[in-house]
Amino acid sequence: MKLNIFKEPQLAETEVTVRYPKMSPKVENLIGTLQAYCSSVRAVKDGSTQTLMLDTIYYFESVDEKSYIYTESDVFDCRQKLYVIEKTLEDTSFIRISKSCIINISKLKSVKPFLNGRFEATMLNDEKVIINRHYVPAFKKKFGL
Amino acid sequence: MLNKIKWYINFDCQIFTIMTLVLNFMYIIVGEVDDINLFGYIQLTLQHFTLSTVITILFFLFKKIIAMREWYSYLTTWLIVLVSVYGIGSLLFDWFDINSWWSLITLAITIFIYVVIFLLNYIENIKDSKNINEKLNEMRERNSE
């Protein structure tokens, strides 16, 4: 893959163009990462609404029909349902790992298999989340396995 | 939804393959393989497939109980396997007499097949988690450059 970087002072904002001959898992991952980097979601904490860049989010979790956003050290309320978030974040670095959780694989430190077919995912902040065995095939596919 | 269907099809194929391999090995040991003609072999294969599919369907129907990972989930799993093997194997297909020693041998074979499937999945997951962790390390190294 060739990487071209141009400094163009006349541009109002940074532009990224991806040119590829054929779609491949590598290109999909690259586009996903870029989309996650460029996109944002609205989050609520202590009554005030904030905009969070996707690349700061570790995972989304749904508890008692409420959605929460987890960053490195903070938890925010999210007004969107998990299935809406999942749809919005399709083809990004986010992936659903259970009925109640969507994680950002760019914030993933490591994974470990359990005997019962599930995986334990350790995030970069050492938080642990469980990958349900029904979601394991899709999770592996995200890594080209 | 598609992932779940794939998972159950894969599960059915695993049971069918391991069961067919183990039972064919058993027929060779017992010396029954010379008595089976092509029609008999096809019939036997279809019977194996019926049994594996019934087990898969029952797993699907009781998935909520199984997913709870409590003592009764494991009990349900074993009840499904044993009721299918003894009900279909003995009563429907007449593979063995339920009141004979073959009943105990069948139990041993069932446990063996269960353990083999379980171990194969676990070994595959260990291998895949190693690959995923390597890819995560590569991703982190690329990002830190």
JSON list of N, CA, C and O in Angstrom, two decimals, chain B residues 93-139:
[
{"chain": "B", "resi": 93, "resn": "PHE", "atom": "N", "xyz": [-34.29, -45.63, 15.58]},
{"chain": "B", "resi": 93, "resn": "PHE", "atom": "CA", "xyz": [-33.44, -46.29, 14.58]},
{"chain": "B", "resi": 93, "resn": "PHE", "atom": "C", "xyz": [-32.96, -47.69, 15.00]},
{"chain": "B", "resi": 93, "resn": "PHE", "atom": "O", "xyz": [-32.30, -48.37, 14.21]},
{"chain": "B", "resi": 94, "resn": "ASP", "atom": "N", "xyz": [-33.26, -48.04, 16.22]},
{"chain": "B", "resi": 94, "resn": "ASP", "atom": "CA", "xyz": [-32.92, -49.38, 16.70]},
{"chain": "B", "resi": 94, "resn": "ASP", "atom": "C", "xyz": [-31.41, -49.69, 16.60]},
{"chain": "B", "resi": 94, "resn": "ASP", "atom": "O", "xyz": [-31.02, -50.79, 16.19]},
{"chain": "B", "resi": 95, "resn": "TRP", "atom": "N", "xyz": [-30.58, -48.72, 16.95]},
{"chain": "B", "resi": 95, "resn": "TRP", "atom": "CA", "xyz": [-29.12, -48.92, 16.89]},
{"chain": "B", "resi": 95, "resn": "TRP", "atom": "C", "xyz": [-28.64, -49.87, 17.99]},
{"chain": "B", "resi": 95, "resn": "TRP", "atom": "O", "xyz": [-27.66, -50.56, 17.84]},
{"chain": "B", "resi": 96, "resn": "PHE", "atom": "N", "xyz": [-29.32, -49.80, 19.11]},
{"chain": "B", "resi": 96, "resn": "PHE", "atom": "CA", "xyz": [-28.90, -50.65, 20.24]},
{"chain": "B", "resi": 96, "resn": "PHE", "atom": "C", "xyz": [-30.10, -50.91, 21.15]},
{"chain": "B", "resi": 96, "resn": "PHE", "atom": "O", "xyz": [-31.10, -50.18, 21.09]},
{"chain": "B", "resi": 97, "resn": "ASP", "atom": "N", "xyz": [-29.97, -51.96, 21.95]},
{"chain": "B", "resi": 97, "resn": "ASP", "atom": "CA", "xyz": [-31.03, -52.29, 22.91]},
{"chain": "B", "resi": 97, "resn": "ASP", "atom": "C", "xyz": [-30.81, -51.45, 24.16]},
{"chain": "B", "resi": 97, "resn": "ASP", "atom": "O", "xyz": [-29.75, -51.51, 24.78]},
{"chain": "B", "resi": 98, "resn": "ILE", "atom": "N", "xyz": [-31.83, -50.67, 24.50]},
{"chain": "B", "resi": 98, "resn": "ILE", "atom": "CA", "xyz": [-31.68, -49.72, 25.62]},
{"chain": "B", "resi": 98, "resn": "ILE", "atom": "C", "xyz": [-31.42, -50.44, 26.95]},
{"chain": "B", "resi": 98, "resn": "ILE", "atom": "O", "xyz": [-30.86, -49.85, 27.89]},
{"chain": "B", "resi": 99, "resn": "ASN", "atom": "N", "xyz": [-31.80, -51.70, 27.07]},
{"chain": "B", "resi": 99, "resn": "ASN", "atom": "CA", "xyz": [-31.60, -52.43, 28.32]},
{"chain": "B", "resi": 99, "resn": "ASN", "atom": "C", "xyz": [-30.32, -53.29, 28.33]},
{"chain": "B", "resi": 99, "resn": "ASN", "atom": "O", "xyz": [-30.14, -54.12, 29.20]},
{"chain": "B", "resi": 100, "resn": "SER", "atom": "N", "xyz": [-29.46, -53.07, 27.33]},
{"chain": "B", "resi": 100, "resn": "SER", "atom": "CA", "xyz": [-28.26, -53.91, 27.27]},
{"chain": "B", "resi": 100, "resn": "SER", "atom": "C", "xyz": [-27.01, -53.10, 27.63]},
{"chain": "B", "resi": 100, "resn": "SER", "atom": "O", "xyz": [-27.09, -51.91, 27.91]},
{"chain": "B", "resi": 101, "resn": "TRP", "atom": "N", "xyz": [-25.85, -53.79, 27.58]},
{"chain": "B", "resi": 101, "resn": "TRP", "atom": "CA", "xyz": [-24.57, -53.14, 27.85]},
{"chain": "B", "resi": 101, "resn": "TRP", "atom": "C", "xyz": [-24.29, -52.04, 26.81]},
{"chain": "B", "resi": 101, "resn": "TRP", "atom": "O", "xyz": [-23.55, -51.10, 27.08]},
{"chain": "B", "resi": 102, "resn": "TRP", "atom": "N", "xyz": [-24.89, -52.21, 25.63]},
{"chain": "B", "resi": 102, "resn": "TRP", "atom": "CA", "xyz": [-24.69, -51.22, 24.56]},
{"chain": "B", "resi": 102, "resn": "TRP", "atom": "C", "xyz": [-25.14, -49.83, 24.99]},
{"chain": "B", "resi": 102, "resn": "TRP", "atom": "O", "xyz": [-24.67, -48.82, 24.48]},
{"chain": "B", "resi": 103, "resn": "SER", "atom": "N", "xyz": [-26.09, -49.84, 25.93]},
{"chain": "B", "resi": 103, "resn": "SER", "atom": "CA", "xyz": [-26.58, -48.57, 26.47]},
{"chain": "B", "resi": 103, "resn": "SER", "atom": "C", "xyz": [-25.44, -47.78, 27.14]},
{"chain": "B", "resi": 103, "resn": "SER", "atom": "O", "xyz": [-25.32, -46.57, 26.95]},
{"chain": "B", "resi": 104, "resn": "LEU", "atom": "N", "xyz": [-24.62, -48.52, 27.90]},
{"chain": "B", "resi": 104, "resn": "LEU", "atom": "CA", "xyz": [-23.49, -47.88, 28.60]},
{"chain": "B", "resi": 104, "resn": "LEU", "atom": "C", "xyz": [-22.39, -47.49, 27.61]},
{"chain": "B", "resi": 104, "resn": "LEU", "atom": "O", "xyz": [-21.79, -46.42, 27.73]},
{"chain": "B", "resi": 105, "resn": "ILE", "atom": "N", "xyz": [-22.18, -48.38, 26.61]},
{"chain": "B", "resi": 105, "resn": "ILE", "atom": "CA", "xyz": [-21.17, -48.06, 25.58]},
{"chain": "B", "resi": 105, "resn": "ILE", "atom": "C", "xyz": [-21.61, -46.80, 24.83]},
{"chain": "B", "resi": 105, "resn": "ILE", "atom": "O", "xyz": [-20.79, -45.92, 24.54]},
{"chain": "B", "resi": 106, "resn": "THR", "atom": "N", "xyz": [-22.91, -46.69, 24.54]},
{"chain": "B", "resi": 106, "resn": "THR", "atom": "CA", "xyz": [-23.44, -45.50, 23.85]},
{"chain": "B", "resi": 106, "resn": "THR", "atom": "C", "xyz": [-23.20, -44.26, 24.69]},
{"chain": "B", "resi": 106, "resn": "THR", "atom": "O", "xyz": [-22.83, -43.20, 24.16]},
{"chain": "B", "resi": 107, "resn": "LEU", "atom": "N", "xyz": [-23.39, -44.39, 26.00]},
{"chain": "B", "resi": 107, "resn": "LEU", "atom": "CA", "xyz": [-23.16, -43.24, 26.89]},
{"chain": "B", "resi": 107, "resn": "LEU", "atom": "C", "xyz": [-21.70, -42.81, 26.82]},
{"chain": "B", "resi": 107, "resn": "LEU", "atom": "O", "xyz": [-21.40, -41.62, 26.70]},
{"chain": "B", "resi": 108, "resn": "ALA", "atom": "N", "xyz": [-20.80, -43.81, 26.82]},
{"chain": "B", "resi": 108, "resn": "ALA", "atom": "CA", "xyz": [-19.36, -43.50, 26.74]},
{"chain": "B", "resi": 108, "resn": "ALA", "atom": "C", "xyz": [-19.03, -42.82, 25.41]},
{"chain": "B", "resi": 108, "resn": "ALA", "atom": "O", "xyz": [-18.28, -41.83, 25.38]},
{"chain": "B", "resi": 109, "resn": "ILE", "atom": "N", "xyz": [-19.62, -43.34, 24.31]},
{"chain": "B", "resi": 109, "resn": "ILE", "atom": "CA", "xyz": [-19.36, -42.74, 22.98]},
{"chain": "B", "resi": 109, "resn": "ILE", "atom": "C", "xyz": [-19.89, -41.30, 22.95]},
{"chain": "B", "resi": 109, "resn": "ILE", "atom": "O", "xyz": [-19.23, -40.39, 22.44]},
{"chain": "B", "resi": 110, "resn": "THR", "atom": "N", "xyz": [-21.09, -41.10, 23.53]},
{"chain": "B", "resi": 110, "resn": "THR", "atom": "CA", "xyz": [-21.70, -39.76, 23.55]},
{"chain": "B", "resi": 110, "resn": "THR", "atom": "C", "xyz": [-20.80, -38.77, 24.30]},
{"chain": "B", "resi": 110, "resn": "THR", "atom": "O", "xyz": [-20.55, -37.66, 23.81]},
{"chain": "B", "resi": 111, "resn": "ILE", "atom": "N", "xyz": [-20.31, -39.21, 25.47]},
{"chain": "B", "resi": 111, "resn": "ILE", "atom": "CA", "xyz": [-19.43, -38.33, 26.26]},
{"chain": "B", "resi": 111, "resn": "ILE", "atom": "C", "xyz": [-18.15, -38.04, 25.46]},
{"chain": "B", "resi": 111, "resn": "ILE", "atom": "O", "xyz": [-17.68, -36.90, 25.40]},
{"chain": "B", "resi": 112, "resn": "PHE", "atom": "N", "xyz": [-17.62, -39.08, 24.80]},
{"chain": "B", "resi": 112, "resn": "PHE", "atom": "CA", "xyz": [-16.40, -38.92, 24.01]},
{"chain": "B", "resi": 112, "resn": "PHE", "atom": "C", "xyz": [-16.61, -37.90, 22.88]},
{"chain": "B", "resi": 112, "resn": "PHE", "atom": "O", "xyz": [-15.78, -36.99, 22.70]},
{"chain": "B", "resi": 113, "resn": "ILE", "atom": "N", "xyz": [-17.74, -38.02, 22.15]},
{"chain": "B", "resi": 113, "resn": "ILE", "atom": "CA", "xyz": [-18.03, -37.08, 21.05]},
{"chain": "B", "resi": 113, "resn": "ILE", "atom": "C", "xyz": [-18.16, -35.66, 21.59]},
{"chain": "B", "resi": 113, "resn": "ILE", "atom": "O", "xyz": [-17.63, -34.70, 21.03]},
{"chain": "B", "resi": 114, "resn": "TYR", "atom": "N", "xyz": [-18.85, -35.54, 22.72]},
{"chain": "B", "resi": 114, "resn": "TYR", "atom": "CA", "xyz": [-19.05, -34.22, 23.36]},
{"chain": "B", "resi": 114, "resn": "TYR", "atom": "C", "xyz": [-17.69, -33.59, 23.70]},
{"chain": "B", "resi": 114, "resn": "TYR", "atom": "O", "xyz": [-17.43, -32.42, 23.38]},
{"chain": "B", "resi": 115, "resn": "VAL", "atom": "N", "xyz": [-16.82, -34.40, 24.30]},
{"chain": "B", "resi": 115, "resn": "VAL", "atom": "CA", "xyz": [-15.50, -33.88, 24.72]},
{"chain": "B", "resi": 115, "resn": "VAL", "atom": "C", "xyz": [-14.65, -33.50, 23.49]},
{"chain": "B", "resi": 115, "resn": "VAL", "atom": "O", "xyz": [-13.99, -32.46, 23.48]},
{"chain": "B", "resi": 116, "resn": "VAL", "atom": "N", "xyz": [-14.72, -34.34, 22.44]},
{"chain": "B", "resi": 116, "resn": "VAL", "atom": "CA", "xyz": [-13.94, -34.05, 21.22]},
{"chain": "B", "resi": 116, "resn": "VAL", "atom": "C", "xyz": [-14.39, -32.72, 20.60]},
{"chain": "B", "resi": 116, "resn": "VAL", "atom": "O", "xyz": [-13.56, -31.86, 20.27]},
{"chain": "B", "resi": 117, "resn": "ILE", "atom": "N", "xyz": [-15.72, -32.53, 20.47]},
{"chain": "B", "resi": 117, "resn": "ILE", "atom": "CA", "xyz": [-16.25, -31.28, 19.88]},
{"chain": "B", "resi": 117, "resn": "ILE", "atom": "C", "xyz": [-15.81, -30.09, 20.73]},
{"chain": "B", "resi": 117, "resn": "ILE", "atom": "O", "xyz": [-15.36, -29.06, 20.23]},
{"chain": "B", "resi": 118, "resn": "PHE", "atom": "N", "xyz": [-15.96, -30.25, 22.03]},
{"chain": "B", "resi": 118, "resn": "PHE", "atom": "CA", "xyz": [-15.61, -29.22, 23.00]},
{"chain": "B", "resi": 118, "resn": "PHE", "atom": "C", "xyz": [-14.13, -28.83, 22.87]},
{"chain": "B", "resi": 118, "resn": "PHE", "atom": "O", "xyz": [-13.78, -27.66, 22.76]},
{"chain": "B", "resi": 119, "resn": "LEU", "atom": "N", "xyz": [-13.25, -29.85, 22.82]},
{"chain": "B", "resi": 119, "resn": "LEU", "atom": "CA", "xyz": [-11.81, -29.59, 22.74]},
{"chain": "B", "resi": 119, "resn": "LEU", "atom": "C", "xyz": [-11.40, -28.97, 21.40]},
{"chain": "B", "resi": 119, "resn": "LEU", "atom": "O", "xyz": [-10.58, -28.06, 21.36]},
{"chain": "B", "resi": 120, "resn": "LEU", "atom": "N", "xyz": [-12.02, -29.48, 20.31]},
{"chain": "B", "resi": 120, "resn": "LEU", "atom": "CA", "xyz": [-11.70, -28.93, 18.99]},
{"chain": "B", "resi": 120, "resn": "LEU", "atom": "C", "xyz": [-12.02, -27.44, 18.93]},
{"chain": "B", "resi": 120, "resn": "LEU", "atom": "O", "xyz": [-11.24, -26.64, 18.42]},
{"chain": "B", "resi": 121, "resn": "ASN", "atom": "N", "xyz": [-13.20, -27.08, 19.48]},
{"chain": "B", "resi": 121, "resn": "ASN", "atom": "CA", "xyz": [-13.60, -25.67, 19.49]},
{"chain": "B", "resi": 121, "resn": "ASN", "atom": "C", "xyz": [-12.65, -24.84, 20.33]},
{"chain": "B", "resi": 121, "resn": "ASN", "atom": "O", "xyz": [-12.28, -23.72, 19.95]},
{"chain": "B", "resi": 122, "resn": "TYR", "atom": "N", "xyz": [-12.27, -25.39, 21.47]},
{"chain": "B", "resi": 122, "resn": "TYR", "atom": "CA", "xyz": [-11.38, -24.66, 22.39]},
{"chain": "B", "resi": 122, "resn": "TYR", "atom": "C", "xyz": [-10.00, -24.45, 21.75]},
{"chain": "B", "resi": 122, "resn": "TYR", "atom": "O", "xyz": [-9.45, -23.35, 21.79]},
{"chain": "B", "resi": 123, "resn": "ILE", "atom": "N", "xyz": [-9.47, -25.52, 21.12]},
{"chain": "B", "resi": 123, "resn": "ILE", "atom": "CA", "xyz": [-8.16, -25.41, 20.46]},
{"chain": "B", "resi": 123, "resn": "ILE", "atom": "C", "xyz": [-8.21, -24.37, 19.33]},
{"chain": "B", "resi": 123, "resn": "ILE", "atom": "O", "xyz": [-7.32, -23.55, 19.18]},
{"chain": "B", "resi": 124, "resn": "GLU", "atom": "N", "xyz": [-9.32, -24.41, 18.56]},
{"chain": "B", "resi": 124, "resn": "GLU", "atom": "CA", "xyz": [-9.48, -23.45, 17.46]},
{"chain": "B", "resi": 124, "resn": "GLU", "atom": "C", "xyz": [-9.53, -22.02, 18.02]},
{"chain": "B", "resi": 124, "resn": "GLU", "atom": "O", "xyz": [-8.93, -21.10, 17.46]},
{"chain": "B", "resi": 125, "resn": "ASN", "atom": "N", "xyz": [-10.24, -21.85, 19.13]},
{"chain": "B", "resi": 125, "resn": "ASN", "atom": "CA", "xyz": [-10.34, -20.52, 19.74]},
{"chain": "B", "resi": 125, "resn": "ASN", "atom": "C", "xyz": [-9.00, -20.02, 20.30]},
{"chain": "B", "resi": 125, "resn": "ASN", "atom": "O", "xyz": [-8.71, -18.83, 20.22]},
{"chain": "B", "resi": 126, "resn": "ILE", "atom": "N", "xyz": [-8.19, -20.95, 20.84]},
{"chain": "B", "resi": 126, "resn": "ILE", "atom": "CA", "xyz": [-6.86, -20.56, 21.34]},
{"chain": "B", "resi": 126, "resn": "ILE", "atom": "C", "xyz": [-6.01, -20.06, 20.17]},
{"chain": "B", "resi": 126, "resn": "ILE", "atom": "O", "xyz": [-5.37, -19.01, 20.24]},
{"chain": "B", "resi": 127, "resn": "LYS", "atom": "N", "xyz": [-6.06, -20.83, 19.07]},
{"chain": "B", "resi": 127, "resn": "LYS", "atom": "CA", "xyz": [-5.28, -20.48, 17.87]},
{"chain": "B", "resi": 127, "resn": "LYS", "atom": "C", "xyz": [-5.74, -19.11, 17.34]},
{"chain": "B", "resi": 127, "resn": "LYS", "atom": "O", "xyz": [-4.92, -18.24, 17.04]},
{"chain": "B", "resi": 128, "resn": "ASP", "atom": "N", "xyz": [-7.06, -18.93, 17.24]},
{"chain": "B", "resi": 128, "resn": "ASP", "atom": "CA", "xyz": [-7.60, -17.66, 16.71]},
{"chain": "B", "resi": 128, "resn": "ASP", "atom": "C", "xyz": [-7.30, -16.48, 17.63]},
{"chain": "B", "resi": 128, "resn": "ASP", "atom": "O", "xyz": [-7.02, -15.38, 17.16]},
{"chain": "B", "resi": 129, "resn": "SER", "atom": "N", "xyz": [-7.35, -16.71, 18.95]},
{"chain": "B", "resi": 129, "resn": "SER", "atom": "CA", "xyz": [-7.08, -15.60, 19.87]},
{"chain": "B", "resi": 129, "resn": "SER", "atom": "C", "xyz": [-5.61, -15.17, 19.76]},
{"chain": "B", "resi": 129, "resn": "SER", "atom": "O", "xyz": [-5.30, -13.99, 19.86]},
{"chain": "B", "resi": 130, "resn": "LYS", "atom": "N", "xyz": [-4.71, -16.15, 19.51]},
{"chain": "B", "resi": 130, "resn": "LYS", "atom": "CA", "xyz": [-3.29, -15.81, 19.30]},
{"chain": "B", "resi": 130, "resn": "LYS", "atom": "C", "xyz": [-3.14, -14.92, 18.06]},
{"chain": "B", "resi": 130, "resn": "LYS", "atom": "O", "xyz": [-2.44, -13.90, 18.10]},
{"chain": "B", "resi": 131, "resn": "ASN", "atom": "N", "xyz": [-3.82, -15.31, 16.97]},
{"chain": "B", "resi": 131, "resn": "ASN", "atom": "CA", "xyz": [-3.77, -14.52, 15.74]},
{"chain": "B", "resi": 131, "resn": "ASN", "atom": "C", "xyz": [-4.34, -13.12, 15.97]},
{"chain": "B", "resi": 131, "resn": "ASN", "atom": "O", "xyz": [-3.76, -12.13, 15.51]},
{"chain": "B", "resi": 132, "resn": "ILE", "atom": "N", "xyz": [-5.46, -13.05, 16.67]},
{"chain": "B", "resi": 132, "resn": "ILE", "atom": "CA", "xyz": [-6.10, -11.74, 16.93]},
{"chain": "B", "resi": 132, "resn": "ILE", "atom": "C", "xyz": [-5.17, -10.87, 17.77]},
{"chain": "B", "resi": 132, "resn": "ILE", "atom": "O", "xyz": [-4.97, -9.69, 17.47]},
{"chain": "B", "resi": 133, "resn": "ASN", "atom": "N", "xyz": [-4.56, -11.46, 18.80]},
{"chain": "B", "resi": 133, "resn": "ASN", "atom": "CA", "xyz": [-3.64, -10.68, 19.65]},
{"chain": "B", "resi": 133, "resn": "ASN", "atom": "C", "xyz": [-2.43, -10.18, 18.88]},
{"chain": "B", "resi": 133, "resn": "ASN", "atom": "O", "xyz": [-1.97, -9.06, 19.10]},
{"chain": "B", "resi": 134, "resn": "GLU", "atom": "N", "xyz": [-1.94, -11.02, 17.94]},
{"chain": "B", "resi": 134, "resn": "GLU", "atom": "CA", "xyz": [-0.82, -10.57, 17.10]},
{"chain": "B", "resi": 134, "resn": "GLU", "atom": "C", "xyz": [-1.25, -9.39, 16.24]},
{"chain": "B", "resi": 134, "resn": "GLU", "atom": "O", "xyz": [-0.52, -8.40, 16.11]},
{"chain": "B", "resi": 135, "resn": "LYS", "atom": "N", "xyz": [-2.47, -9.47, 15.66]},
{"chain": "B", "resi": 135, "resn": "LYS", "atom": "CA", "xyz": [-2.97, -8.38, 14.82]},
{"chain": "B", "resi": 135, "resn": "LYS", "atom": "C", "xyz": [-3.19, -7.12, 15.64]},
{"chain": "B", "resi": 135, "resn": "LYS", "atom": "O", "xyz": [-2.93, -6.01, 15.17]},
{"chain": "B", "resi": 136, "resn": "LEU", "atom": "N", "xyz": [-3.65, -7.28, 16.87]},
{"chain": "B", "resi": 136, "resn": "LEU", "atom": "CA", "xyz": [-3.85, -6.12, 17.75]},
{"chain": "B", "resi": 136, "resn": "LEU", "atom": "C", "xyz": [-2.50, -5.46, 18.07]},
{"chain": "B", "resi": 136, "resn": "LEU", "atom": "O", "xyz": [-2.39, -4.23, 18.08]},
{"chain": "B", "resi": 137, "resn": "ASN", "atom": "N", "xyz": [-1.49, -6.28, 18.32]},
{"chain": "B", "resi": 137, "resn": "ASN", "atom": "CA", "xyz": [-0.14, -5.75, 18.58]},
{"chain": "B", "resi": 137, "resn": "ASN", "atom": "C", "xyz": [0.39, -4.98, 17.38]},
{"chain": "B", "resi": 137, "resn": "ASN", "atom": "O", "xyz": [0.94, -3.89, 17.52]},
{"chain": "B", "resi": 138, "resn": "GLU", "atom": "N", "xyz": [0.18, -5.58, 16.18]},
{"chain": "B", "resi": 138, "resn": "GLU", "atom": "CA", "xyz": [0.62, -4.91, 14.94]},
{"chain": "B", "resi": 138, "resn": "GLU", "atom": "C", "xyz": [-0.08, -3.56, 14.79]},
{"chain": "B", "resi": 138, "resn": "GLU", "atom": "O", "xyz": [0.54, -2.56, 14.45]},
{"chain": "B", "resi": 139, "resn": "MET", "atom": "N", "xyz": [-1.40, -3.55, 15.07]},
{"chain": "B", "resi": 139, "resn": "MET", "atom": "CA", "xyz": [-2.20, -2.32, 14.96]},
{"chain": "B", "resi": 139, "resn": "MET", "atom": "C", "xyz": [-1.64, -1.24, 15.89]},
{"chain": "B", "resi": 139, "resn": "MET", "atom": "O", "xyz": [-1.49, -0.08, 15.52]}
]
